[in-house]
Amino acid sequence: MPSPFILDRSSVTQVMAWVLAALLPGILVYVWLFGPGILVTLALATVTALAAEAAMLKARGYPAKPFLLDLSAIVTAWLLALSLPSLAPWWLIVTGTLFAIVVAKHLYGGLGQNIFNPAMVGYAVLIVSFPVQMTQWAGPLELTATPLTLAQSASVIFGGDVPKATLDAVTMATPLDALRTGLLQQLTVDEIMTHSIFGHYGGVGFEWLAGAFLLGGLVLWALRIISWQVPLAFLAGVWLAAGFLHFFDAGRFGAPWFHLFAPSVMLGAFFIATDPVSGATTPRGKLIFGFGAGLLTIIIRTWGGYPDGVAFAILLMNLCVPLIDQFTQPRVYGETKKAPPA
Amino acid sequence: MSRELFKFKGGVHPPEHKAESNTRPIHAAPLPKKLVIPLRQHIGSPAKPMVNVGDRVLKGQMIGAADGYISAAVHASSSGIVSAIGPAVVPHVSGLPDDCITIETDGRDEWIVHAPIDYRAMEPADLRMRLRDMGLAGLGGAVFPSAVKLDPGATHPCPTLILNGGECEPWITCDDVLMRHHADEILEGVAVMRHLLGSTEILVGIEDNKPEAIAAMQAAAQKMDFAIEVVAVPARYPGGGAKQMIQVLTGKEVPSGKLSTDIGIQVFNVGTAHALARAVHHGEPLISRLVTVTGHVLRPQNFEVLIGTPMHTLITLAGDRDGTTGVLMGGPMMGMPMPDLEVPVVKATNCILVKSNDLFPPLPKALPCIRCTRCADACPAELQPQELFRFAKAGDFGRAQEYHLFDCIECGCCSYVCPSHIPLVDFYRYAKSEIWAREKEKRAADLARERHEFRQFRLEREKKEKAEKLAAKAQAKRAELAAAPATAGAPDVDAKKALIAAALARAQAKKAEVAPKNVDHLPPDTQREIEEIEARRAKIRELAHQPLESEEKKP
C-alpha cells in the first residue's frame, strides 16, 4: 500500500451522522409545534429506506454492511420525510422512499453516482402523482383545538378509522398554500397575511421550524461538513428574487422574509442543495448552483403549478451540474493563463 | 524581524510526532561490516563505476564518477575492499535491484587525502564541477544534483536564496536536529551558495513547531557577515514543499511547468547546505547524513549514518520491537515502504519510520467518492482531486491532463482528508505513468516511422547510385572503346569516389538529424520518474480496473 499511510479521522458515516444530528433541532421543534406525527413518518421512511437499500445492495452484489452503516440511506429518508406533509398516508411515504432509494440512488449507480438528489426525486414523484394527498399537513398546534396524539397520528398515517371531522380539525393549508390560494382569489398579499396562519416572518410555527433548520445548518456550516457557498447563495437567490418582485409589486408578491422563513427553503439550502453527490463541486460552481436553485424556487413558487418550488429548483440545478463544473474550473497553483478545459 | 508572510492554499495538519525523536542527541551509527552504495542516488544519470572488484578503497574515495551534467559522483563511505559491483536491492518501492558497489569495510576507516577548498579563489564553473565530483545532491528528498542548482546561468539570476528548514512531514526530525546542533555549519554552506548564485536576499524558512532550531539558526545568523533572515512559518503540511515555502515567504507562485529560478528564487534544504559546508571547509564528499529512526522503536532518535549502511542495523540500534508491521523511508505522507531491510541508507534517506498497527492502523476499505470536495479544499496545488480521480479511474487520461494532473505534487493531502478513504494519490501516479508510457510508445512509434522512412530513402538512393555507377562504368567503357590511352580512366575513378563520398555524407547528415529524437534522450528527471512509477503500474492498473474494494462483489 503506497503513501500516505495516515488518515484524518473523517468518514462518510461521520459526515452523514452529523447531517442527521443537525436535523434533530428541526425535528424537535416540529414535534413541539406540530405534534408527534412526524416521528411516525420519519420512522416509516427510515425503515423503508434501510430495507430498500439492503435489498438493492444484495441485488447488485454489494456488501450490505459498509453501505448500510454509511447512513446515507437514512439521510435520504429523513430529508424526504421532513418534506412530506406530516399526516401523509403510509403508502405515500413508502412509495416516495422506495423511489428515492431504488430508482434515484441505486439504479443510477448507488452511493456517489446519483445525478439527482434522491429525496427530491422521491418528493417530485409524489407531488406530481398524488397532489391531493400531498396537502395533508397538520397545522400548528397553536391553531389546533384538539391536537392528535402519537397513536392518533399513526392511525391517520396508516389509514385507520379516523373520523373525518377530527382530521379536518387538524389539517390546514400551509402558509405557502394559503398565499397561493389567496392570490388566485385576487386578494392582495396584505389581505392574505391577516389570516391566522401567518406569523412574524413566515407561518405560525413554520417560521420556528425554519429557524431550527437554520440552526442545524449553521452547525454543519461551522463544522465545514457543508460548504459555505451553497446555502449562502441559495438564501441570497431566494431573498433577491423575492425581494425584487416584492419591491415592484408588494401586493402580488410575498415578502422576501416570508419566502426565506418557509421551512422548505432552510431545509433545501442547508441540507438538500448541499448534497455533495448531486451538487456542483467547484467554489464558483457552488455559488452558481445555490443561487440558481434559490432563484428557481421563487420562480416556481410564483408562476409554477405547485405551491413550493424547492424540490424542482434543486432537481433542475442538479441537471446543470456537469456544465457548471466544467465551466467554473478554478485556476490551479502556478497556472499563468486561464484556459477552461473544453 | 516582522516579515509579511503569505498563505498557501490547502494543506493539512496531521499529528506531528516530532517529540519522539528530536530530544535525543545525535549519535554516530557504528561502522557496518558491509556498505552497499548505489550508483543511482540522485536525479539524473547514474554514476559510472571507477573501481574494480578486489580494489582497496579509502574513505571518501570517489568510486563512481558523475556521468554528464545532471549527475553526481558517489564515494566510499569508509575504507575497505570492493567485494561486488552489480545489481543489489535498493530503497525503491518496486523492490527491483539497481547497480551498486559493495564494500567490505576493514574497520580502519582510513580517509583519503582531502583538504578544504578555497572556493572564493576558484572559477565558479570549476567549483561546481568539484561539488558534483563530491557527490552533492539535495538532501531534502528530491536528491537533485546541487551543482546544477548552483549554476545561476546567464538568464536566471537568483536574487533570492531560500533555505528550507520546513520539515513539514510528521515524525521526521533530522533537519530540526541538524539546525539545533549545526546551525553555524549550515550557514557556512549558505555562504558558498550565495557566492555561487550571487543572491542578495537570504531567507531561512522554518516551521514554527521547531522553536529550538529557529533560535539556533537566528543566533548563528547574527554571526555571519551578510544578512540572513530566519523566518518562522506556520506549521502546516506540506509547508516544507519548495513551492509552498516560496509562496509563504515571498507570496510568489512558481508558474506551472517552470522552475523557481524562472522567478529568481532558488531553494535548498538545510541538510544540503550542511553537506556543502563539509565539502568546502573540510574537503569531505557526501558520505554520510542525518537519519531519523523513529516510530515503533524503543529509542527514536537521529543518527549520523554512513551512506550504504543497511537499514536494519539502524533499527536494531534504535531498539527494534515486536509487532513491527513494516518500514517506510521518509514520512507517513510521502514516504515509501521498504521491500527489504537489507537496503542501504542513501542520500535521500531522511527518515526510517518503523510501523506498527497501533501507530499506523491498516487503512479502512475505500467507499465510493461522494464528491464532498474536501480533497479540493486540502490540495495545495489547488487542483480538483475528485475530478482527477474520476478521470483516472475511467482511464480518461486526456481529461486528467486537461485538469492539470501534472501539477499534482503527490503530497497526499487529498487522500489524508478523504472521508471515503480512497487512495487518491495512487490513482494520480497511475494516470501519470500511463500517460508517460503512452508518450514513450508514441515516441518509439515515431522513431520506427522515421527509421522506416530513412530506409526507404536509403534504398532509393542506393538504387540511384547503382544506376549512376553502371552509367559511369558504361561511359568509361565507351571512352575506353573510343581508343583513348590507358591514362584516361583515372579521373573517372575519382568521380566515382566523389559520388560515394557525397552519398556517405548525405547519409550521415540524415542520421545526425534523426539521432537526437531517440527516446533515450528524455530529460533525466523524467526518465527517473518514469522508471520509479513503471514498477507500480501493473499493480495500480489492476486496482483501477477493478471496482474499489468495498465495491467488490461478494464471493
mmCIF file of C-alpha atoms in Angstrom, chain A residues 1-16 58 60-64 66-67 70 111-113 223-225 275-283 286 321 325-326 329-336 339 341-342, chain B residues 14 170 243 247 253-256 328 332-335 337 355 360 363-364 367-374 380-384 386-387 399 402-404 407 412 415-421 423 425-426 429 550-554:
data_model
loop_
_atom_site.group_PDB
_atom_site.id
_atom_site.type_symbol
_atom_site.label_atom_id
_atom_site.label_comp_id
_atom_site.label_asym_id
_atom_site.label_seq_id
_atom_site.Cartn_x
_atom_site.Cartn_y
_atom_site.Cartn_z
ATOM 1 C CA MET A 1 0.000 0.000 0.000
ATOM 2 C CA PRO A 2 1.590 3.313 -1.044
ATOM 3 C CA SER A 3 1.606 6.677 0.720
ATOM 4 C CA PRO A 4 0.037 8.357 2.548
ATOM 5 C CA PHE A 5 -0.087 5.954 5.460
ATOM 6 C CA ILE A 6 -2.150 8.059 7.810
ATOM 7 C CA LEU A 7 -5.686 9.328 7.526
ATOM 8 C CA ASP A 8 -7.711 12.047 9.069
ATOM 9 C CA ARG A 9 -10.419 10.593 11.263
ATOM 10 C CA SER A 10 -13.219 11.559 8.913
ATOM 11 C CA SER A 11 -15.511 9.073 7.261
ATOM 12 C CA VAL A 12 -18.662 9.053 5.183
ATOM 13 C CA THR A 13 -20.506 7.712 8.219
ATOM 14 C CA GLN A 14 -19.278 10.621 10.299
ATOM 15 C CA VAL A 15 -20.395 13.133 7.659
ATOM 16 C CA MET A 16 -23.845 11.582 7.425
ATOM 17 C CA LYS A 58 -27.953 -7.508 -2.365
ATOM 18 C CA ARG A 60 -26.361 -5.513 -7.115
ATOM 19 C CA GLY A 61 -23.966 -7.843 -5.364
ATOM 20 C CA TYR A 62 -22.518 -5.332 -2.940
ATOM 21 C CA PRO A 63 -21.689 -5.969 0.696
ATOM 22 C CA ALA A 64 -24.551 -4.598 2.774
ATOM 23 C CA PRO A 66 -20.436 -0.804 4.905
ATOM 24 C CA PHE A 67 -23.143 0.824 2.828
ATOM 25 C CA ASP A 70 -22.677 4.868 5.937
ATOM 26 C CA LEU A 111 -23.707 5.998 -3.368
ATOM 27 C CA GLY A 112 -21.810 8.781 -5.081
ATOM 28 C CA GLN A 113 -23.246 8.139 -8.521
ATOM 29 C CA LEU A 223 -18.083 22.258 11.187
ATOM 30 C CA ARG A 224 -17.399 22.545 7.469
ATOM 31 C CA ILE A 225 -19.486 19.459 6.820
ATOM 32 C CA ASP A 275 -25.775 17.202 -1.014
ATOM 33 C CA PRO A 276 -22.273 16.892 -2.457
ATOM 34 C CA VAL A 277 -23.046 13.996 -4.755
ATOM 35 C CA SER A 278 -25.646 15.770 -6.841
ATOM 36 C CA GLY A 279 -24.288 19.296 -6.402
ATOM 37 C CA ALA A 280 -21.577 21.330 -8.053
ATOM 38 C CA THR A 281 -18.013 20.841 -6.848
ATOM 39 C CA THR A 282 -16.070 23.981 -7.715
ATOM 40 C CA PRO A 283 -16.235 27.047 -5.448
ATOM 41 C CA LYS A 286 -21.349 26.018 -5.821
ATOM 42 C CA VAL A 321 -24.051 20.385 -12.548
ATOM 43 C CA ASP A 325 -18.456 22.262 -13.030
ATOM 44 C CA GLN A 326 -16.825 22.228 -16.415
ATOM 45 C CA GLN A 329 -12.818 25.111 -13.009
ATOM 46 C CA PRO A 330 -10.701 27.229 -10.701
ATOM 47 C CA ARG A 331 -7.238 28.437 -11.510
ATOM 48 C CA VAL A 332 -4.629 25.996 -10.263
ATOM 49 C CA TYR A 333 -1.383 26.834 -8.493
ATOM 50 C CA GLY A 334 1.104 28.322 -10.927
ATOM 51 C CA GLU A 335 -1.334 28.498 -13.818
ATOM 52 C CA THR A 336 -0.395 31.503 -15.877
ATOM 53 C CA ALA A 339 -7.721 28.158 -20.208
ATOM 54 C CA PRO A 341 -10.858 22.808 -20.173
ATOM 55 C CA ALA A 342 -13.183 22.076 -23.047
ATOM 56 C CA PRO B 14 -1.614 15.721 10.875
ATOM 57 C CA PRO B 170 5.242 14.178 10.588
ATOM 58 C CA LYS B 243 6.680 25.763 -3.915
ATOM 59 C CA GLN B 247 4.737 31.155 -1.576
ATOM 60 C CA GLU B 253 3.985 31.275 -7.316
ATOM 61 C CA VAL B 254 6.222 29.175 -9.481
ATOM 62 C CA PRO B 255 4.495 29.137 -12.883
ATOM 63 C CA SER B 256 3.222 25.755 -13.944
ATOM 64 C CA LEU B 328 8.969 3.365 5.487
ATOM 65 C CA PRO B 332 3.912 8.865 6.590
ATOM 66 C CA MET B 333 2.580 11.303 3.991
ATOM 67 C CA MET B 334 5.025 10.762 1.131
ATOM 68 C CA GLY B 335 7.345 8.003 2.307
ATOM 69 C CA PRO B 337 7.511 1.197 2.007
ATOM 70 C CA LYS B 355 5.320 0.956 11.553
ATOM 71 C CA PHE B 360 -0.339 3.093 11.727
ATOM 72 C CA LEU B 363 -6.283 1.872 6.249
ATOM 73 C CA PRO B 364 -10.023 1.227 6.107
ATOM 74 C CA LEU B 367 -16.037 3.696 -0.289
ATOM 75 C CA PRO B 368 -17.186 5.449 -3.452
ATOM 76 C CA CYS B 369 -16.384 9.135 -3.873
ATOM 77 C CA ILE B 370 -19.235 11.333 -2.631
ATOM 78 C CA ARG B 371 -17.777 14.463 -4.264
ATOM 79 C CA CYS B 372 -17.545 16.257 -0.942
ATOM 80 C CA THR B 373 -14.503 18.202 -2.281
ATOM 81 C CA ARG B 374 -12.623 18.076 0.989
ATOM 82 C CA PRO B 380 -2.007 22.822 -2.095
ATOM 83 C CA ALA B 381 -1.768 22.712 -5.891
ATOM 84 C CA GLU B 382 -5.355 23.987 -5.991
ATOM 85 C CA LEU B 383 -6.481 21.096 -8.154
ATOM 86 C CA GLN B 384 -9.849 19.361 -8.209
ATOM 87 C CA GLN B 386 -12.218 14.464 -7.158
ATOM 88 C CA GLU B 387 -12.330 15.150 -10.903
ATOM 89 C CA ARG B 399 -9.135 14.897 -19.446
ATOM 90 C CA GLU B 402 -6.513 18.998 -19.032
ATOM 91 C CA TYR B 403 -7.381 19.212 -15.356
ATOM 92 C CA HIS B 404 -3.674 19.730 -14.600
ATOM 93 C CA ASP B 407 0.687 19.945 -11.352
ATOM 94 C CA GLY B 412 -1.107 13.068 -0.099
ATOM 95 C CA SER B 415 -6.000 11.007 0.491
ATOM 96 C CA TYR B 416 -5.477 12.124 4.070
ATOM 97 C CA VAL B 417 -8.764 14.015 4.288
ATOM 98 C CA CYS B 418 -10.893 11.741 2.081
ATOM 99 C CA PRO B 419 -13.893 10.538 4.126
ATOM 100 C CA SER B 420 -14.268 7.666 1.673
ATOM 101 C CA HIS B 421 -10.638 6.645 2.311
ATOM 102 C CA PRO B 423 -6.087 6.120 -2.119
ATOM 103 C CA VAL B 425 -2.588 9.749 -4.919
ATOM 104 C CA ASP B 426 -2.228 6.225 -6.175
ATOM 105 C CA ARG B 429 0.536 8.134 -10.024
ATOM 106 C CA SER B 550 -15.822 -2.349 -0.991
ATOM 107 C CA GLU B 551 -17.500 -2.408 -4.371
ATOM 108 C CA GLU B 552 -16.287 -5.899 -4.968
ATOM 109 C CA LYS B 553 -18.917 -8.454 -5.322
ATOM 110 C CA LYS B 554 -19.421 -10.845 -2.501
#
